[in-house]
């Protein structure tokens, strides 16, 4: 699945994908003004004269944004450019009052880097980063507020964005989804962007082309502003199929910007693609080139936390977890932290299973985030400990967990209250085993004549009669020896 080829009438096709991710820097104020960069707020409540594009207003760079860009660049294992230049990207749009966007073009603040993505089959792949640059966000036109008028909300105008551009290194929807997941994790670990795609603080432009395996790169189409990881994958699947049909139908792909219609599950043309020279980029005369000192970069380097991949390898090494478990745990920092708190003194594999399967499953069903989990990490650790020391069986543990999730009580308290302690007393279990055997002479005969599957029936009967409390290992052993002798 990782490097999936698509079948067309003329044989196999390879998909090529490059992503541009716009990540809003987590700051209080905008890139070049002191107005609030918060999400929401009454329309046009967060607008300074700079953001409104008033003539003669002077932009002043927000130092926090520069620090965040450098920090993110380091997190992407990328080259930090000590010299970068803000340029004007000129175009007209009603939500762009300046008539240009201040961005970086020829000299971005961050150059080449690379990250590792984790795939479902347990393999990893390196994806190249081409650059990261700082730029302003535009405002927003509202067309659904009035039957005949459009409104403008400039709250977003001037918000600080980091545009992270990948190399065209991905070859399937799965790889692209894994890439966005990893970028989001890195941003969240670093605290440079909240990564909330549904609030638009992380948005994705998806570039897709197709080619015959081994051929030169095909012409790409860019699908704009895809706002969830699921949609990124869907948009790629349907756009690649469309392109194959076009080419196999004897036509050429025209480079263009397209939109993904999430309801129809198709992409449609938005505008023909503009080239860089259409924008008449030139250095912004109001902003000097940005020059960084090595000390400034080094100081930021010192503040870097343990990053997702480092954590993944540590989880594999220190806890003996599989790459699949480790990468699922580290994909959210809160999840990794939860696991590390729960695993203290416990079996790692068992703890990982409980976090990934039972806990995340229950949270999902209850539509809750890990942050609102009714079962704390220490409480889950307590439950795992009771399984490990044979106080309760795995089966009873699920019942206890459901109760913990509903009431927030500790596992031990529930086990005592409900008398769920596992019975590991040989005499007590033997009595039930004897009982079950005595009541099923016909089944014993069948078993003896070769129907091995009936062993499961006997185990089930004994567990049932013990109220699920008999130690399953002991039940198995006792049954085996008694059936052998029967
Ligand atoms: P633009 O501003 O024109 O969109 P960028 O350089 O910002 O250009 O981004 C181009 C993106 O398209 C990059 O992510 C790059 O990897 C990707 N890309 C370039 N060529 C192809 C191709 N043939 N197929 C798929 N993706 C491509
Ligand atoms: Mg671009």
Coordinates of C-alpha atoms and ligand atoms in Angstrom, one line a residue:
X1 CA 0.0 0.0 0.0
X2 CA 2.9 2.4 0.8
X3 CA 4.0 2.9 -2.8
X4 CA 0.7 2.0 -4.5
X5 CA 0.5 2.1 -8.3
X6 CA -2.8 2.9 -9.9
X7 CA -4.1 0.7 -12.7
X8 CA -5.2 2.4 -15.9
X9 CA -6.2 1.1 -19.3
X10 CA -2.6 1.6 -20.4
X11 CA -1.1 -0.1 -17.4
X12 CA 0.4 1.1 -14.1
X13 CA 0.6 4.8 -13.1
X14 CA 2.6 6.3 -10.3
X15 CA 1.2 9.2 -8.3
X16 CA 3.5 12.0 -7.3
X17 CA 2.6 14.3 -4.5
X18 CA 4.1 17.5 -3.0
X19 CA 2.4 19.4 -0.2
X20 CA 2.4 23.0 0.9
X21 CA 1.3 23.4 4.5
X22 CA 0.3 26.8 5.8
X23 CA 0.7 26.7 9.6
X24 CA -0.3 29.7 11.7
X25 CA 2.4 30.7 14.1
X26 CA 1.1 30.4 17.7
X27 CA 1.6 34.1 18.7
X28 CA -0.4 36.8 20.5
X29 CA 0.1 39.3 17.7
X30 CA 0.3 39.5 13.9
X31 CA 3.4 39.2 11.8
X32 CA 3.9 42.9 11.2
X33 CA 1.5 44.6 13.6
X34 CA 0.5 44.5 17.3
X35 CA -3.1 43.5 16.6
X36 CA -4.4 40.2 18.2
X37 CA -3.8 37.0 16.2
X38 CA -6.5 35.1 18.1
X39 CA -9.0 32.9 16.3
X40 CA -12.5 34.2 16.3
X41 CA -13.6 37.6 17.8
X42 CA -16.2 40.0 16.3
X43 CA -15.5 40.7 12.7
X44 CA -12.8 43.3 12.2
X45 CA -12.1 43.5 15.9
X46 CA -8.4 42.5 15.4
X47 CA -7.3 44.9 12.8
X48 CA -4.6 47.6 13.0
X49 CA -4.1 50.2 10.3
X50 CA -1.2 48.1 9.1
X51 CA -3.5 45.0 8.6
X52 CA -6.1 47.2 6.9
X53 CA -3.5 48.3 4.3
X54 CA -3.7 52.0 5.2
X55 CA -1.3 54.1 3.1
X56 CA 1.9 54.9 4.7
X57 CA 1.7 52.4 7.5
X58 CA 5.0 50.7 8.3
X59 CA 5.3 46.9 9.1
X60 CA 7.4 45.9 12.0
X61 CA 8.6 42.3 12.2
X62 CA 7.3 40.2 15.2
X63 CA 10.4 38.6 16.8
X64 CA 8.4 35.7 18.2
X65 CA 7.4 34.7 14.7
X66 CA 11.1 34.7 13.6
X67 CA 12.0 32.5 16.6
X68 CA 9.1 30.2 15.8
X69 CA 10.2 29.8 12.2
X70 CA 13.7 29.0 13.2
X71 CA 12.5 26.6 15.9
X72 CA 10.3 24.8 13.3
X73 CA 13.1 24.7 10.8
X74 CA 15.3 23.0 13.4
X75 CA 12.4 20.6 14.1
X76 CA 12.3 19.8 10.4
X77 CA 16.1 19.0 10.4
X78 CA 16.5 21.9 8.0
X79 CA 19.0 24.5 7.0
X80 CA 18.5 27.8 8.8
X81 CA 19.3 30.7 6.5
X82 CA 21.0 33.5 8.3
X83 CA 20.0 35.9 5.5
X84 CA 16.4 36.1 4.3
X85 CA 14.3 38.7 2.5
X86 CA 10.7 39.7 2.8
X87 CA 9.2 40.4 -0.7
X88 CA 5.9 41.7 -1.9
X89 CA 3.8 39.2 -3.8
X90 CA 1.5 41.5 -5.8
X91 CA -2.1 40.5 -6.6
X92 CA -5.6 42.0 -6.3
X93 CA -8.2 40.4 -4.2
X94 CA -10.9 42.1 -2.1
X95 CA -9.7 40.5 1.1
X96 CA -6.1 41.7 0.5
X97 CA -6.3 45.5 1.2
X98 CA -2.6 46.1 0.7
X99 CA -2.8 44.9 -2.9
X100 CA 0.2 42.6 -2.1
X101 CA 1.1 39.9 0.4
X102 CA 4.4 40.2 2.3
X103 CA 6.0 36.8 1.8
X104 CA 9.5 35.4 1.2
X105 CA 10.5 34.1 -2.1
X106 CA 14.1 33.9 -3.3
X107 CA 15.6 33.9 0.2
X108 CA 13.4 32.0 2.7
X109 CA 14.3 31.8 6.3
X110 CA 14.5 28.0 6.2
X111 CA 16.0 25.9 3.4
X112 CA 16.3 22.1 2.8
X113 CA 15.3 19.7 5.5
X114 CA 13.7 16.2 5.9
X115 CA 11.3 14.3 8.1
X116 CA 10.5 10.7 8.6
X117 CA 6.9 9.5 8.0
X118 CA 5.4 6.3 9.5
X119 CA 3.3 4.0 7.4
X120 CA 0.7 1.4 8.5
X121 CA 2.8 -1.6 7.5
X122 CA 5.4 -0.5 10.0
X123 CA 7.8 1.0 7.4
X124 CA 9.2 4.5 7.4
X125 CA 10.1 6.9 4.6
X126 CA 12.1 10.1 4.4
X127 CA 10.3 13.1 2.8
X128 CA 12.3 16.1 1.8
X129 CA 11.4 19.6 2.9
X130 CA 12.2 22.2 0.2
X131 CA 11.8 25.3 2.4
X132 CA 9.8 27.1 5.1
X133 CA 9.1 30.8 4.7
X134 CA 7.2 33.4 6.7
X135 CA 4.2 35.3 5.2
X136 CA 1.1 37.2 6.0
X137 CA -2.4 35.7 5.9
X138 CA -5.2 37.4 3.9
X139 CA -8.6 38.5 5.3
X140 CA -11.8 36.7 4.5
X141 CA -14.7 37.6 2.2
X142 CA -18.1 36.6 3.5
X143 CA -20.7 35.9 0.8
X144 CA -23.4 34.3 2.8
X145 CA -24.3 37.1 5.2
X146 CA -26.5 39.2 2.8
X147 CA -28.5 38.4 -0.3
X148 CA -26.8 41.0 -2.5
X149 CA -23.7 42.1 -0.6
X150 CA -20.4 40.6 0.3
X151 CA -18.7 41.5 3.6
X152 CA -15.1 41.6 4.6
X153 CA -13.6 40.4 7.8
X154 CA -9.9 41.4 8.2
X155 CA -9.3 39.7 11.5
X156 CA -7.1 37.1 9.8
X157 CA -5.3 39.8 7.6
X158 CA -1.7 39.9 8.6
X159 CA -1.7 36.8 10.7
X160 CA 1.7 35.0 10.8
X161 CA 1.9 31.9 8.6
X162 CA 4.8 29.5 8.1
X163 CA 4.5 27.9 4.7
X164 CA 6.2 24.5 4.7
X165 CA 6.8 23.2 1.2
X166 CA 7.7 19.5 0.7
X167 CA 9.6 18.0 -2.1
X168 CA 7.5 15.9 -4.5
X169 CA 8.6 12.8 -2.6
X170 CA 5.2 11.2 -1.7
X171 CA 3.6 8.5 -3.9
X172 CA 0.3 7.6 -2.3
X173 CA -2.6 9.1 -0.4
X174 CA -1.4 7.2 2.7
X175 CA 2.1 8.7 2.5
X176 CA 0.6 12.2 2.2
X177 CA -1.7 11.6 5.2
X178 CA 1.3 10.3 7.2
X179 CA 3.3 13.4 6.2
X180 CA 0.6 15.8 7.4
X181 CA 0.2 13.8 10.6
X182 CA 3.9 14.0 11.3
X183 CA 4.2 17.7 10.4
X184 CA 1.3 18.4 12.8
X185 CA 2.9 16.4 15.5
X186 CA 6.2 18.3 15.1
X187 CA 4.5 21.7 15.2
X188 CA 2.5 20.7 18.3
X189 CA 5.6 19.3 20.1
X190 CA 7.4 22.5 19.3
X191 CA 4.5 24.7 20.3
X192 CA 4.9 26.8 17.2
X193 CA 1.4 26.1 15.8
X194 CA -1.6 24.5 17.4
X195 CA -2.2 22.3 14.3
X196 CA -6.0 22.7 14.5
X197 CA -7.0 22.0 10.9
X198 CA -10.7 22.6 11.6
X199 CA -10.0 26.1 12.8
X200 CA -7.9 26.7 9.8
X201 CA -4.7 27.2 11.7
X202 CA -3.1 24.5 9.6
X203 CA -4.2 24.3 5.9
X204 CA -2.9 22.2 3.1
X205 CA -2.4 22.7 -0.6
X206 CA -2.0 19.4 -2.4
X207 CA 0.0 19.1 -5.6
X208 CA -0.7 16.0 -7.6
X209 CA 0.7 14.6 -10.9
X210 CA 0.8 11.1 -12.4
X211 CA 3.4 9.4 -14.5
X212 CA 4.4 6.0 -15.8
X213 CA 6.8 4.5 -13.3
X214 CA 10.3 5.7 -14.1
X215 CA 9.2 8.5 -16.4
X216 CA 9.9 12.2 -15.9
X217 CA 7.5 14.2 -13.6
X218 CA 4.1 14.9 -15.0
X219 CA 2.3 18.2 -15.0
X220 CA 0.8 18.9 -11.6
X221 CA -2.5 20.3 -10.4
X222 CA -2.7 22.1 -7.1
X223 CA -5.7 21.4 -4.9
X224 CA -6.2 24.4 -2.6
X225 CA -7.0 24.6 1.1
X226 CA -7.8 21.1 2.0
X227 CA -8.7 21.2 5.7
X228 CA -8.5 17.7 7.1
X229 CA -6.1 14.8 6.8
X230 CA -8.9 12.5 5.6
X231 CA -9.8 15.0 2.8
X232 CA -6.1 15.2 1.8
X233 CA -6.1 11.5 1.1
X234 CA -9.5 11.6 -0.7
X235 CA -8.5 14.5 -2.8
X236 CA -5.4 12.8 -4.0
X237 CA -7.2 9.5 -4.9
X238 CA -9.8 11.2 -7.0
X239 CA -7.5 13.8 -8.6
X240 CA -5.0 11.0 -9.6
X241 CA -7.8 9.0 -11.2
X242 CA -9.0 12.1 -13.1
X243 CA -5.6 12.8 -14.4
X244 CA -5.1 9.2 -15.6
X245 CA -8.5 9.4 -17.4
X246 CA -7.6 12.7 -19.1
X247 CA -4.2 11.4 -20.3
X248 CA -5.5 8.0 -21.4
X249 CA -8.3 9.8 -23.2
X250 CA -5.7 11.5 -25.3
X251 CA -5.7 14.9 -23.6
X252 CA -3.0 16.8 -21.7
X253 CA -3.1 17.9 -18.1
X254 CA -3.2 21.7 -17.8
X255 CA -1.4 23.1 -14.8
X256 CA -4.2 24.6 -12.7
X257 CA -5.5 25.3 -9.3
X258 CA -8.4 23.1 -8.3
X259 CA -10.9 22.8 -5.4
X260 CA -11.9 19.6 -3.6
X261 CA -15.6 19.3 -3.3
X262 CA -15.9 17.3 -0.1
X263 CA -19.6 16.4 -0.7
X264 CA -19.2 15.2 -4.3
X265 CA -15.8 13.7 -3.7
X266 CA -14.4 15.3 -6.8
X267 CA -12.0 18.1 -7.7
X268 CA -13.0 21.0 -10.0
X269 CA -11.0 23.7 -11.8
X270 CA -10.8 27.0 -9.9
X271 CA -8.3 29.0 -12.0
X272 CA -5.4 28.4 -14.3
X273 CA -2.1 28.4 -12.5
X274 CA -0.3 31.6 -12.2
X275 CA 3.5 31.6 -12.4
X276 CA 5.8 33.4 -10.0
X277 CA 6.6 36.2 -12.5
X278 CA 2.9 37.0 -12.6
X279 CA 3.2 38.3 -9.1
X280 CA 6.1 40.7 -9.8
X281 CA 7.8 39.8 -6.6
X282 CA 10.2 42.5 -5.3
X283 CA 11.9 43.1 -1.9
X284 CA 9.6 45.0 0.4
X285 CA 11.3 48.5 0.7
X286 CA 9.8 48.9 4.2
X287 CA 11.6 45.9 5.6
X288 CA 15.3 45.3 5.8
X289 CA 16.7 41.8 5.0
X290 CA 16.5 39.6 8.1
X291 CA 19.9 38.7 9.4
X292 CA 20.3 36.1 12.1
X293 CA 23.2 35.7 14.5
X294 CA 24.5 32.2 15.3
X295 CA 23.9 32.9 19.0
X296 CA 20.2 33.5 18.3
X297 CA 19.9 30.2 16.5
X298 CA 21.9 28.3 19.2
X299 CA 19.7 29.7 22.0
X300 CA 16.6 28.4 20.2
X301 CA 18.3 25.1 19.6
X302 CA 18.7 24.7 23.4
X303 CA 14.9 25.1 23.9
X304 CA 14.0 22.2 21.5
X305 CA 12.0 19.5 23.2
X306 CA 12.3 15.8 22.4
X307 CA 10.8 15.5 18.9
X308 CA 8.3 12.9 17.7
X309 CA 10.9 10.7 15.9
X310 CA 13.4 10.8 18.8
X311 CA 10.5 9.8 21.1
X312 CA 9.4 7.0 18.7
X313 CA 12.9 5.5 18.7
X314 CA 13.2 5.8 22.5
X315 CA 9.8 4.1 23.0
X316 CA 11.0 1.2 20.7
X317 CA 14.3 0.9 22.5
X318 CA 13.4 1.6 26.1
X319 CA 10.0 -0.1 26.2
X320 CA 10.5 -2.7 23.4
X321 CA 7.4 -1.5 21.6
X322 CA 6.7 -2.2 17.9
X323 CA 7.3 0.6 15.4
X324 CA 3.5 0.7 14.8
X325 CA 2.6 1.1 18.5
X326 CA 5.4 3.6 19.0
X327 CA 4.4 5.8 16.1
X328 CA 0.8 5.8 17.0
X329 CA 1.6 6.7 20.6
X330 CA 3.9 9.6 19.6
X331 CA 1.6 11.0 16.9
X332 CA 0.1 13.2 19.7
X333 CA 2.2 14.5 22.4
X334 CA -0.6 14.2 25.0
X335 CA -0.9 10.5 24.1
X336 CA 2.8 9.9 24.5
X337 CA 2.8 11.7 27.8
X338 CA -0.2 9.7 29.0
X339 CA 1.5 6.4 28.0
X340 CA 4.6 7.3 29.9
X341 CA 2.7 8.1 33.0
X342 CA 0.6 4.9 32.8
X343 CA 3.6 2.6 32.0
X344 CA 5.5 3.4 35.2
X345 CA 6.2 0.0 36.9
X346 CA 4.0 -1.8 34.3
X347 CA 4.5 -4.1 31.3
X348 CA 5.0 -1.8 28.3
X349 CA 3.3 -3.8 25.6
X350 CA 0.2 -4.4 27.8
X351 CA 0.0 -0.8 28.7
X352 CA 0.4 0.3 25.1
X353 CA -2.5 -2.0 24.2
X354 CA -4.7 -0.6 26.8
X355 CA -4.0 3.0 25.8
X356 CA -4.3 2.4 22.1
X357 CA -7.2 0.0 22.0
X358 CA -9.4 0.2 25.1
X359 CA -8.8 3.8 26.2
X360 CA -8.7 5.5 22.7
X361 CA -11.6 3.3 21.6
X362 CA -13.8 4.4 24.6
X363 CA -12.8 8.1 24.1
X364 CA -13.7 7.9 20.5
X365 CA -17.1 6.4 21.2
X366 CA -17.7 9.0 23.8
X367 CA -16.4 11.8 21.4
X368 CA -14.0 12.9 24.1
X369 CA -10.4 14.0 23.8
X370 CA -7.6 12.4 25.8
X371 CA -7.4 15.6 27.8
X372 CA -11.0 15.0 29.1
X373 CA -10.4 11.3 29.8
X374 CA -12.4 10.2 32.9
X375 CA -9.6 7.6 33.5
X376 CA -6.3 9.2 34.4
X377 CA -3.0 7.7 33.3
X378 CA -2.2 6.6 36.9
X379 CA -5.6 5.0 37.1
X380 CA -5.1 3.1 33.9
X381 CA -1.6 2.1 35.1
X382 CA -3.4 0.7 38.3
X383 CA -5.7 -1.4 36.1
X384 CA -2.8 -2.8 34.1
X385 CA -1.0 -3.7 37.3
X386 CA -4.0 -5.7 38.5
X387 CA -3.9 -7.7 35.3
X388 CA -0.2 -8.3 35.5
X389 CA -0.2 -9.6 39.0
X390 CA -3.2 -11.8 38.2
X391 CA -5.6 -10.1 40.5
X392 CA -8.0 -9.9 37.6
X393 CA -8.2 -11.5 34.2
X394 CA -8.0 -9.5 30.9
X395 CA -11.7 -10.2 30.5
X396 CA -12.8 -8.9 33.8
X397 CA -10.4 -5.9 33.3
X398 CA -12.6 -4.8 30.4
X399 CA -15.6 -4.8 32.7
X400 CA -13.6 -2.9 35.3
X401 CA -12.4 -0.4 32.7
X402 CA -16.0 0.3 31.5
X403 CA -16.9 1.1 35.2
X404 CA -13.8 3.3 35.6
X405 CA -14.7 5.2 32.5
X406 CA -18.2 5.7 33.6
X407 CA -17.5 6.6 37.2
X408 CA -13.9 7.8 37.4
X409 CA -13.2 5.3 40.3
X410 CA -10.0 3.4 40.7
X411 CA -9.6 -0.1 39.4
X412 CA -8.8 -1.6 42.8
X413 CA -11.9 -0.1 44.4
X414 CA -14.1 -1.5 41.7
X415 CA -12.6 -4.9 42.0
X416 CA -13.1 -5.0 45.8
X417 CA -16.6 -3.5 45.7
X418 CA -17.8 -6.0 43.1
X419 CA -15.8 -9.0 44.3
X420 CA -14.1 -9.4 41.0
X421 CA -10.8 -10.8 42.2
X422 CA -9.6 -13.6 40.1
X423 CA -9.9 -17.0 41.6
X424 CA -6.5 -18.6 41.5
X425 CA -7.2 -21.1 44.2
X426 CA -6.6 -24.6 42.7
X427 CA -9.1 -26.3 44.9
X428 CA -11.9 -23.8 44.0
X429 CA -11.3 -24.0 40.3
X430 CA -10.9 -27.8 40.4
X431 CA -14.3 -28.0 41.9
X432 CA -15.9 -26.1 39.1
X433 CA -13.9 -28.1 36.5
X434 CA -15.2 -31.4 38.0
X435 CA -18.7 -30.1 38.0
X436 CA -18.6 -29.1 34.3
X437 CA -17.1 -32.5 33.4
X438 CA -19.6 -34.4 35.4
X439 CA -22.5 -32.6 33.6
X440 CA -21.2 -33.1 30.1
X441 CA -20.3 -36.8 29.6
X442 CA -21.5 -36.7 26.0
X443 CA -19.2 -33.7 25.2
X444 CA -16.3 -35.6 26.7
X445 CA -17.0 -38.5 24.5
X446 CA -17.0 -36.3 21.4
X447 CA -13.9 -34.6 22.5
X448 CA -12.2 -37.9 23.0
X449 CA -13.2 -39.1 19.6
X450 CA -11.2 -36.2 18.1
X451 CA -13.4 -33.1 18.2
X452 CA -10.6 -30.9 19.7
X453 CA -12.5 -27.7 19.3
X454 CA -14.7 -28.7 22.2
X455 CA -11.8 -27.8 24.5
X456 CA -13.0 -24.1 24.1
X457 CA -16.4 -25.1 25.2
X458 CA -15.2 -26.6 28.5
X459 CA -13.1 -23.5 29.2
X460 CA -16.1 -21.3 28.4
X461 CA -18.3 -23.3 30.8
X462 CA -15.8 -23.2 33.7
X463 CA -15.2 -19.4 33.2
X464 CA -18.9 -18.8 33.1
X465 CA -19.6 -20.8 36.2
X466 CA -16.9 -18.9 38.0
X467 CA -18.5 -15.6 37.0
X468 CA -15.5 -14.9 34.8
X469 CA -13.3 -14.9 37.8
X470 CA -11.4 -18.2 37.4
X471 CA -7.7 -17.7 36.3
X472 CA -7.9 -18.7 32.6
X473 CA -4.4 -20.1 32.6
X474 CA -5.2 -22.4 35.5
X475 CA -8.5 -23.4 34.0
X476 CA -6.7 -24.4 30.9
X477 CA -4.1 -26.5 32.7
X478 CA -6.6 -28.3 35.0
X479 CA -9.0 -29.1 32.1
X480 CA -6.1 -30.5 30.0
X481 CA -4.9 -32.8 32.6
X482 CA -8.4 -33.9 33.7
X483 CA -9.6 -34.5 30.1
X484 CA -6.5 -36.5 29.4
X485 CA -7.4 -38.8 32.3
X486 CA -11.1 -38.9 31.7
Ligands
LIG1 P1 3.7 27.2 -6.1 O1 3.7 28.4 -5.3 O2 3.7 27.4 -7.6 O3 2.6 26.3 -5.7 P2 5.7 26.0 -4.5 O4 7.2 25.9 -4.8 O5 5.2 26.8 -3.4 O6 5.0 26.4 -5.9 O7 5.1 24.5 -4.3 C1 5.2 23.5 -5.3 C2 4.8 22.2 -4.7 O8 4.5 21.3 -5.7 C3 5.9 21.6 -3.9 O9 5.4 21.0 -2.7 C4 6.5 20.6 -4.8 O10 7.0 19.4 -4.2 C5 5.3 20.1 -5.6 N1 5.5 19.7 -7.0 C6 6.4 20.2 -7.9 N2 6.3 19.5 -9.0 C7 5.4 18.5 -8.8 C8 4.9 17.5 -9.7 N3 5.3 17.3 -10.9 N4 4.0 16.6 -9.2 C9 3.6 16.8 -7.9 N5 4.0 17.7 -7.1 C10 4.9 18.6 -7.5
LIG2 MG1 3.2 27.9 -3.1

